[in-house]
Short mmCIF file of C-alpha atoms in Angstrom, two decimals:
data_model
loop_
_atom_site.label_atom_id
_atom_site.label_comp_id
_atom_site.label_asym_id
_atom_site.label_seq_id
_atom_site.Cartn_x
_atom_site.Cartn_y
_atom_site.Cartn_z
CA UNK T 25 204.79 102.19 122.19
CA UNK T 26 202.09 104.53 122.43
CA UNK T 27 198.97 103.70 124.70
CA UNK T 28 196.38 101.11 124.36
CA UNK T 29 194.10 104.05 123.23
CA UNK T 30 195.42 105.34 120.08
CA UNK T 31 196.05 101.85 119.48
CA UNK T 32 192.70 100.74 119.20
CA UNK T 33 191.64 104.67 117.30
CA UNK T 34 194.22 103.53 114.84
CA UNK T 35 192.87 100.08 113.78
CA UNK T 36 189.60 101.84 113.61
CA UNK T 37 190.56 104.70 111.17
CA UNK T 38 193.01 102.45 109.50
CA UNK T 39 189.50 99.90 108.10
CA UNK T 40 187.57 103.01 107.68
CA UNK T 41 190.94 105.13 105.79
CA UNK T 42 191.26 101.86 103.64
CA UNK T 43 187.55 101.21 103.19
CA UNK T 44 187.03 104.28 102.31
CA UNK T 45 190.02 104.27 99.64
CA UNK T 46 189.60 100.97 97.81
CA UNK T 47 186.12 103.19 97.95
CA UNK T 48 186.55 105.63 95.28
CA UNK T 49 188.51 102.74 93.55
CA UNK T 50 185.93 100.61 92.15
CA UNK T 51 182.46 102.98 93.07
CA UNK T 52 181.11 103.47 89.06
CA UNK T 53 179.62 106.57 90.00
CA UNK T 54 182.24 110.00 90.26
CA UNK T 55 180.37 111.48 93.00
CA UNK T 56 180.66 108.23 95.97
CA UNK T 57 183.69 108.20 94.78
CA UNK T 58 183.78 111.56 96.28
CA UNK T 59 181.78 110.57 98.94
CA UNK T 60 184.65 108.04 99.76
CA UNK T 61 187.20 109.58 99.92
CA UNK T 62 185.76 112.56 101.68
CA UNK T 63 185.43 109.13 104.38
CA UNK T 64 188.79 109.10 104.01
CA UNK T 65 190.56 112.76 104.51
CA UNK T 66 188.83 113.18 107.66
CA UNK T 67 189.77 109.81 109.42
CA UNK T 68 193.06 110.47 108.16
CA UNK T 69 193.30 114.05 110.07
CA UNK T 70 191.99 112.19 113.10
CA UNK T 71 194.91 110.72 113.45
CA UNK T 72 197.33 113.91 112.98
CA UNK T 73 195.58 115.10 115.83
CA UNK T 74 196.43 111.98 117.19
CA UNK T 75 199.90 112.08 116.48
CA UNK T 76 200.79 115.66 117.82
CA UNK T 77 199.89 118.05 113.81
CA UNK T 78 196.65 119.51 115.52
CA UNK T 79 196.93 122.25 113.34
CA UNK T 80 197.49 119.94 109.68
CA UNK T 81 193.97 118.10 110.99
CA UNK T 82 192.64 120.79 111.52
CA UNK T 83 193.29 122.19 108.06
CA UNK T 84 192.96 118.81 106.06
CA UNK T 85 188.78 119.26 107.56
CA UNK T 86 188.97 122.92 106.70
CA UNK T 87 190.59 122.45 103.83
CA UNK T 88 190.71 119.16 102.12
CA UNK T 89 187.17 117.61 102.98
CA UNK T 90 185.95 122.04 102.81
CA UNK T 91 187.14 122.85 100.64
CA UNK T 92 188.73 120.82 98.15
CA UNK T 93 186.30 117.25 97.79
CA UNK T 94 183.53 120.60 97.37
CA UNK T 95 185.87 121.90 93.71
CA UNK T 96 185.55 118.17 93.07
CA UNK T 97 181.95 118.01 94.35
CA UNK T 98 181.13 121.14 92.00
CA UNK T 99 182.47 120.02 88.74
CA UNK T 100 181.12 116.84 88.96
CA UNK T 101 177.51 117.98 89.12
CA UNK T 102 179.31 120.12 86.26
CA UNK T 103 180.48 117.38 83.72
CA UNK T 104 176.88 115.40 84.59
CA UNK T 105 176.12 113.06 87.92
CA UNK T 106 175.79 109.88 85.27
CA UNK T 107 178.77 110.22 84.17
CA UNK T 108 180.11 106.92 84.85
CA UNK T 109 183.34 105.20 83.67
CA UNK T 110 183.82 103.18 80.59
CA UNK T 111 183.77 99.41 82.01
CA UNK T 112 185.56 99.06 77.84
CA UNK T 113 189.34 98.41 78.13
CA UNK T 114 191.60 100.03 75.63
CA UNK T 115 194.73 98.74 75.61
CA UNK T 116 194.33 94.80 76.11
CA UNK T 117 195.27 93.87 80.34
CA UNK T 118 197.07 96.75 81.41
CA UNK T 119 194.23 96.53 84.23
CA UNK T 120 195.24 93.36 85.02
CA UNK T 121 198.88 94.94 84.60
CA UNK T 122 197.86 97.87 86.58
CA UNK T 123 196.99 95.96 89.59
CA UNK T 124 199.99 93.14 89.87
CA UNK T 125 202.23 95.91 89.28
CA UNK T 126 200.33 97.91 92.17
CA UNK T 127 200.36 94.62 94.68
CA UNK T 128 204.28 94.10 94.16
CA UNK T 129 205.28 97.57 94.44
CA UNK T 130 203.08 97.63 97.88
CA UNK T 131 204.91 95.29 99.32
CA UNK T 132 208.44 96.41 98.27
CA UNK T 133 207.59 99.95 100.17
CA UNK T 134 205.45 97.36 102.78
CA UNK T 135 209.01 95.86 102.19
CA UNK T 136 211.11 98.60 103.22
CA UNK T 137 209.04 100.15 106.41
CA UNK T 138 209.78 96.38 107.54
CA UNK T 139 213.49 96.69 106.67
CA UNK T 140 214.40 100.28 108.56
CA UNK T 141 216.18 100.38 112.03
CA UNK T 142 211.98 102.57 112.62
CA UNK T 143 212.19 100.49 116.86
CA UNK T 144 211.62 103.92 119.19
CA UNK T 145 210.21 107.16 118.84
CA UNK T 146 210.84 110.39 120.00
CA UNK T 147 206.43 112.51 119.77
CA UNK T 148 206.39 116.14 118.80
CA UNK T 149 204.89 117.10 122.39
CA UNK T 150 208.58 117.90 122.60
CA UNK T 151 209.07 119.66 120.63
CA UNK T 152 205.36 121.03 120.28
CA UNK T 153 205.72 122.25 123.93
CA UNK T 154 209.57 124.06 123.81
CA UNK T 155 208.17 126.19 121.16
CA UNK T 156 204.88 126.75 123.29
CA UNK T 157 201.64 124.70 121.38
CA UNK T 158 201.66 123.23 117.85
CA UNK T 159 200.66 126.79 116.25
CA UNK T 160 203.80 128.60 117.62
CA UNK T 161 206.30 125.73 116.50
CA UNK T 162 205.58 126.01 113.29
CA UNK T 163 204.22 129.18 112.94
CA UNK T 164 208.20 130.16 114.12
CA UNK T 165 209.43 127.13 111.94
CA UNK T 166 207.49 128.49 108.33
CA UNK T 167 208.58 131.79 109.59
CA UNK T 168 212.25 131.44 110.03
CA UNK T 169 213.58 128.79 108.27
CA UNK T 170 211.28 127.93 106.08
CA UNK T 171 210.44 131.22 104.70
CA UNK T 172 211.66 131.46 100.95
CA UNK T 173 209.20 128.58 100.44
CA UNK T 174 206.10 129.54 101.99
CA UNK T 175 207.37 133.11 100.34
CA UNK T 176 207.39 131.02 96.66
CA UNK T 177 203.95 128.97 97.18
CA UNK T 178 202.38 132.59 97.32
CA UNK T 179 203.25 133.44 93.96
CA UNK T 180 202.07 129.44 93.20
CA UNK T 181 198.79 129.83 94.82
CA UNK T 182 198.61 133.23 93.11
CA UNK T 183 199.23 131.58 89.22
CA UNK T 184 197.50 128.83 90.08
CA UNK T 185 193.74 130.78 90.69
CA UNK T 186 194.98 133.27 87.20
CA UNK T 187 195.76 130.16 85.44
CA UNK T 188 192.67 128.24 85.76
CA UNK T 189 190.23 131.51 85.37
CA UNK T 190 192.33 132.47 82.43
CA UNK T 191 191.41 128.14 81.22
CA UNK T 192 188.25 128.75 81.86
CA UNK T 193 187.28 131.70 80.26
CA UNK T 194 185.50 131.61 77.38
CA UNK T 195 185.31 134.20 74.64
CA UNK T 196 181.47 134.77 73.47
CA UNK T 197 181.55 133.78 69.94
CA UNK T 198 178.38 134.96 68.85
CA UNK T 199 175.79 136.89 69.12
CA UNK T 200 173.11 136.29 72.16
CA UNK T 201 170.04 135.63 70.04
CA UNK T 202 167.07 137.92 71.65
CA UNK T 203 163.91 136.55 72.25
CA UNK T 204 162.06 137.25 68.61
CA UNK T 205 165.17 135.21 66.58
CA UNK T 206 163.95 132.82 69.24
CA UNK T 207 160.23 132.86 68.14
CA UNK T 208 160.71 133.44 64.37
CA UNK T 209 163.26 130.47 64.93
CA UNK T 210 160.67 128.34 66.66
CA UNK T 211 158.13 129.08 64.10
CA UNK T 212 160.55 129.21 60.63
CA UNK T 213 162.01 125.03 62.10
CA UNK T 214 158.37 124.57 62.23
CA UNK T 215 157.76 121.14 65.29
CA UNK T 216 157.34 123.27 67.52
CA UNK T 217 155.42 126.56 67.28
CA UNK T 218 153.84 126.47 70.47
CA UNK T 219 155.25 126.15 74.10
CA UNK T 220 155.27 122.95 75.53
CA UNK T 221 152.55 121.34 77.46
CA UNK T 222 152.86 121.57 80.55
CA UNK T 223 152.47 118.09 82.83
CA UNK T 224 150.24 117.02 85.12
CA UNK T 225 146.41 118.41 83.86
CA UNK T 226 144.61 116.18 85.72
CA UNK T 227 143.93 116.64 89.00
CA UNK T 228 145.28 113.14 90.72
CA UNK T 229 148.58 113.71 89.32
CA UNK T 230 150.24 117.08 89.36
CA UNK T 231 153.37 116.60 90.35
CA UNK T 232 156.22 117.77 87.60
CA UNK T 233 157.44 113.39 86.15
CA UNK T 234 153.88 112.69 85.13
CA UNK T 235 152.46 113.06 81.92
CA UNK T 236 149.69 115.86 80.95
CA UNK T 237 147.20 113.40 79.01
CA UNK T 238 146.22 113.76 74.92
CA UNK T 239 142.90 114.52 73.64
CA UNK T 240 142.80 111.34 73.45
CA UNK T 241 144.03 109.67 76.30
CA UNK T 242 148.01 109.09 75.47
CA UNK T 243 150.40 110.86 77.60
CA UNK T 244 152.45 113.44 76.01
CA UNK T 245 156.02 113.13 77.48
CA UNK T 246 157.19 116.17 75.75
CA UNK T 247 155.12 117.34 78.15
CA UNK T 248 157.94 116.31 80.79
CA UNK T 249 160.74 117.17 81.44
CA UNK T 250 163.75 116.33 79.44
CA UNK T 251 165.29 116.33 82.08
CA UNK T 252 163.40 114.26 83.81
CA UNK T 253 163.14 112.00 80.88
CA UNK T 254 166.29 110.98 80.31
CA UNK T 255 166.83 109.72 84.26
CA UNK T 256 163.81 107.58 82.65
CA UNK T 257 161.89 109.13 85.85
CA UNK T 258 159.18 109.92 83.72
CA UNK T 259 156.22 108.11 85.77
CA UNK T 260 154.14 106.14 83.91
CA UNK T 261 150.39 106.26 84.35
CA UNK T 262 149.00 102.94 84.57
CA UNK T 263 146.42 100.83 82.78
CA UNK T 264 143.74 100.58 84.63
CA UNK T 265 143.64 104.24 85.13
CA UNK T 266 143.95 105.20 81.80
CA UNK T 267 141.28 102.44 81.42
CA UNK T 268 139.06 105.14 83.77
CA UNK T 269 139.63 107.90 82.69
CA UNK T 270 137.71 107.26 79.20
CA UNK T 271 134.81 105.01 81.30
CA UNK T 272 134.99 109.33 82.65
CA UNK T 273 135.38 110.15 79.66
CA UNK T 274 131.88 108.72 77.60
CA UNK T 275 129.83 109.07 80.94
CA UNK T 276 130.44 112.79 81.17
CA UNK T 277 129.43 113.00 77.18
CA UNK T 278 126.25 111.04 77.61
CA UNK T 279 125.65 113.60 80.29
CA UNK T 280 126.43 115.89 78.73
CA UNK T 281 124.47 114.81 74.86
CA UNK T 282 127.96 115.46 73.33
CA UNK T 283 129.23 113.42 70.32
CA UNK T 284 131.98 110.79 72.78
CA UNK T 285 135.41 110.86 72.72
CA UNK T 286 137.20 108.30 70.62
CA UNK T 287 138.11 105.31 71.77
CA UNK T 288 141.37 105.33 73.47
CA UNK T 289 143.54 102.83 71.22
CA UNK T 290 143.86 99.21 71.77
CA UNK T 291 147.64 99.66 70.99
CA UNK T 292 148.67 102.30 73.86
CA UNK T 293 146.06 100.24 76.47
CA UNK T 294 148.34 97.11 75.43
CA UNK T 295 151.33 99.24 75.36
CA UNK T 296 150.95 100.04 78.77
CA UNK T 297 149.52 96.45 80.27
CA UNK T 298 152.99 95.16 78.60
CA UNK T 299 154.79 97.23 80.76
CA UNK T 300 153.28 96.88 83.36
CA UNK T 301 153.63 93.16 83.25
CA UNK T 302 157.69 93.51 83.21
CA UNK T 303 157.90 95.69 85.32
CA UNK T 304 156.66 93.45 87.83
CA UNK T 305 158.41 90.17 86.19
CA UNK T 306 161.47 92.70 87.07
CA UNK T 307 160.19 93.10 90.99
CA UNK T 308 159.25 89.66 92.06
CA UNK T 309 162.39 89.25 90.80
CA UNK J 12 201.56 99.89 119.16
CA UNK J 13 204.51 100.87 117.44
CA UNK J 14 204.15 104.51 114.69
CA UNK J 15 205.70 102.85 112.34
CA UNK J 16 201.87 101.34 111.50
CA UNK J 17 201.28 104.79 110.42
CA UNK J 18 204.19 104.08 107.66
CA UNK J 19 202.17 101.12 106.75
CA UNK J 20 198.75 102.61 106.52
CA UNK J 21 200.30 105.64 104.68
CA UNK J 22 201.78 102.74 101.86
CA UNK J 23 198.72 101.00 101.13
CA UNK J 24 196.25 104.02 101.14
CA UNK J 25 199.86 105.04 98.40
CA UNK J 26 199.10 102.25 96.50
CA UNK J 27 195.78 102.51 96.61
CA UNK J 28 196.03 105.75 94.64
CA UNK J 29 198.53 104.39 92.16
CA UNK J 30 196.06 101.88 91.20
CA UNK J 31 193.61 103.70 90.86
CA UNK J 32 195.40 106.36 88.61
CA UNK J 33 196.14 103.16 86.34
CA UNK J 34 192.26 101.40 86.27
CA UNK J 35 190.49 104.81 86.12
CA UNK J 36 188.82 106.36 83.19
CA UNK J 37 186.90 109.30 84.48
CA UNK J 38 188.98 112.18 85.50
CA UNK J 39 187.56 113.42 88.09
CA UNK J 40 188.14 110.22 90.20
CA UNK J 41 192.27 110.09 88.28
CA UNK J 42 192.24 113.49 90.21
CA UNK J 43 191.08 111.93 93.18
CA UNK J 44 193.33 109.18 93.10
CA UNK J 45 196.46 111.94 93.01
CA UNK J 46 194.49 113.35 95.72
CA UNK J 47 194.85 110.08 97.59
CA UNK J 48 198.77 110.21 97.39
CA UNK J 49 199.07 113.13 98.57
CA UNK J 50 197.12 112.54 100.95
CA UNK J 51 199.67 108.76 102.48
CA UNK J 52 202.14 110.95 101.64
CA UNK J 53 201.39 113.78 104.25
CA UNK J 54 201.41 111.34 106.61
CA UNK J 55 203.84 109.67 106.30
CA UNK J 56 205.03 112.72 106.94
CA UNK J 57 203.92 113.57 110.53
CA UNK J 58 204.45 110.27 111.30
CA UNK J 59 208.23 111.42 110.03
CA UNK J 60 208.30 114.43 112.16
CA UNK J 61 206.46 112.65 115.11
CA UNK J 62 208.75 109.54 115.41
CA UNK J 63 212.00 111.84 114.36
CA UNK J 64 209.81 114.21 117.06
CA UNK J 65 211.12 117.52 115.53
CA UNK J 66 208.35 120.01 113.74
CA UNK J 67 209.86 119.70 110.01
CA UNK J 68 207.52 117.21 108.76
CA UNK J 69 204.91 119.32 109.63
CA UNK J 70 206.32 121.98 107.53
CA UNK J 71 206.60 120.24 104.92
CA UNK J 72 203.25 117.54 104.87
CA UNK J 73 202.08 121.48 105.46
CA UNK J 74 203.34 123.00 101.72
CA UNK J 75 202.06 119.86 100.86
CA UNK J 76 198.24 120.71 101.28
CA UNK J 77 198.77 124.45 100.04
CA UNK J 78 201.00 122.44 95.97
CA UNK J 79 197.47 119.68 96.00
CA UNK J 80 195.41 123.07 95.78
CA UNK J 81 196.79 125.38 94.00
CA UNK J 82 197.37 121.17 90.98
CA UNK J 83 193.66 120.21 91.57
CA UNK J 84 192.66 124.91 91.32
CA UNK J 85 193.69 124.51 87.25
CA UNK J 86 193.73 120.47 86.70
CA UNK J 87 189.70 120.76 87.55
CA UNK J 88 190.05 123.66 85.27
CA UNK J 89 191.40 121.45 82.51
CA UNK J 90 188.99 119.41 83.46
CA UNK J 91 185.87 121.37 82.58
CA UNK J 92 187.28 123.03 79.80
CA UNK J 93 188.13 120.05 78.05
CA UNK J 94 185.08 118.13 78.73
CA UNK J 95 183.34 122.36 76.73
CA UNK J 96 185.04 120.56 73.35
CA UNK J 97 185.40 117.34 73.70
CA UNK J 98 181.91 116.78 75.23
CA UNK J 99 183.53 114.60 77.44
CA UNK J 100 185.77 113.40 81.20
CA UNK J 101 187.52 110.29 80.04
CA UNK J 102 190.84 110.47 79.53
CA UNK J 103 189.95 108.26 76.08
CA UNK J 104 188.99 110.44 74.76
CA UNK J 105 191.48 112.95 74.70
CA UNK J 106 193.76 111.33 71.99
CA UNK J 107 193.88 114.68 69.09
CA UNK J 108 197.91 114.04 68.68
CA UNK J 109 197.63 110.54 68.77
CA UNK J 110 199.08 108.97 65.52
#
């Protein structure tokens, strides 16, 4: 039997590990899955240390949660953070069959463990002490009995590194366009010849998510970064702000004795107002 | 508490990982599930090492970690190169060789 302290530690860590694993499978976004998996791996690392495998526990934290999970997060960044899983089922009934099959598999595994004759245990304390510690014990084994496997893993790691470089290498198939060619192409297409307008030109909002206003007061969506637009993080200017700015323009024109600018079109104001009421309804829900 | 409980935990984590591989469609999450299965195996190996009182189980778990690192490097490189050509990380979209 192990100590009570280890029992308490095991039950706490087991809950964390299983919760993290379930979270990894159930979260729809890849980033959340990666964070759940990192939690599970840290819990497992503490389990290793509790079982006397101190070196493996440290390696688990350094290699798995440190290096491998960061690699995962980098690839998630490359592939796109927003790439959520599709809920569409391609094979009919596959998910239900997978869950049922998994349950059966788990029951079989647990039944096998329960039937095994594992009523006593020896602990690695004696083995660690004989070699003068966990790390010297592992080193003695790696460099004597398992030295061939160790050499082969070295070759495997080199092959993997070369393979990754070969797989992700991209030959430049077209010549990089110069600034002159880009400018000529812009004029030829004619969609947006001038540079894009800057966001938030009014002094009230100079954040990049606030669209700049055109002379007639309508927001210029093109002035906001396309990434923010796609994520739906563009700040919508309220209708009363637009109206107040219209009044300001009118009074300025009056002071300067200029012709007043064209009042803001009613359709634009109505669109903004309907959006606002929609938002309020969503919030009240 | 009997250390066999660690084996039950390993079995549970392995099962969750296997179900995840079958259920999920995002290639990155599939890889994470495979990693979870490898970790569950490592936990079982460390527990066996403790049950039998020698360090060989820990050595094998160590080699498993090395192989897992190599596997992740190549696998993620494959995902990135597939994403470049197909613009998708979903395993359902990798169907060029389908009849």
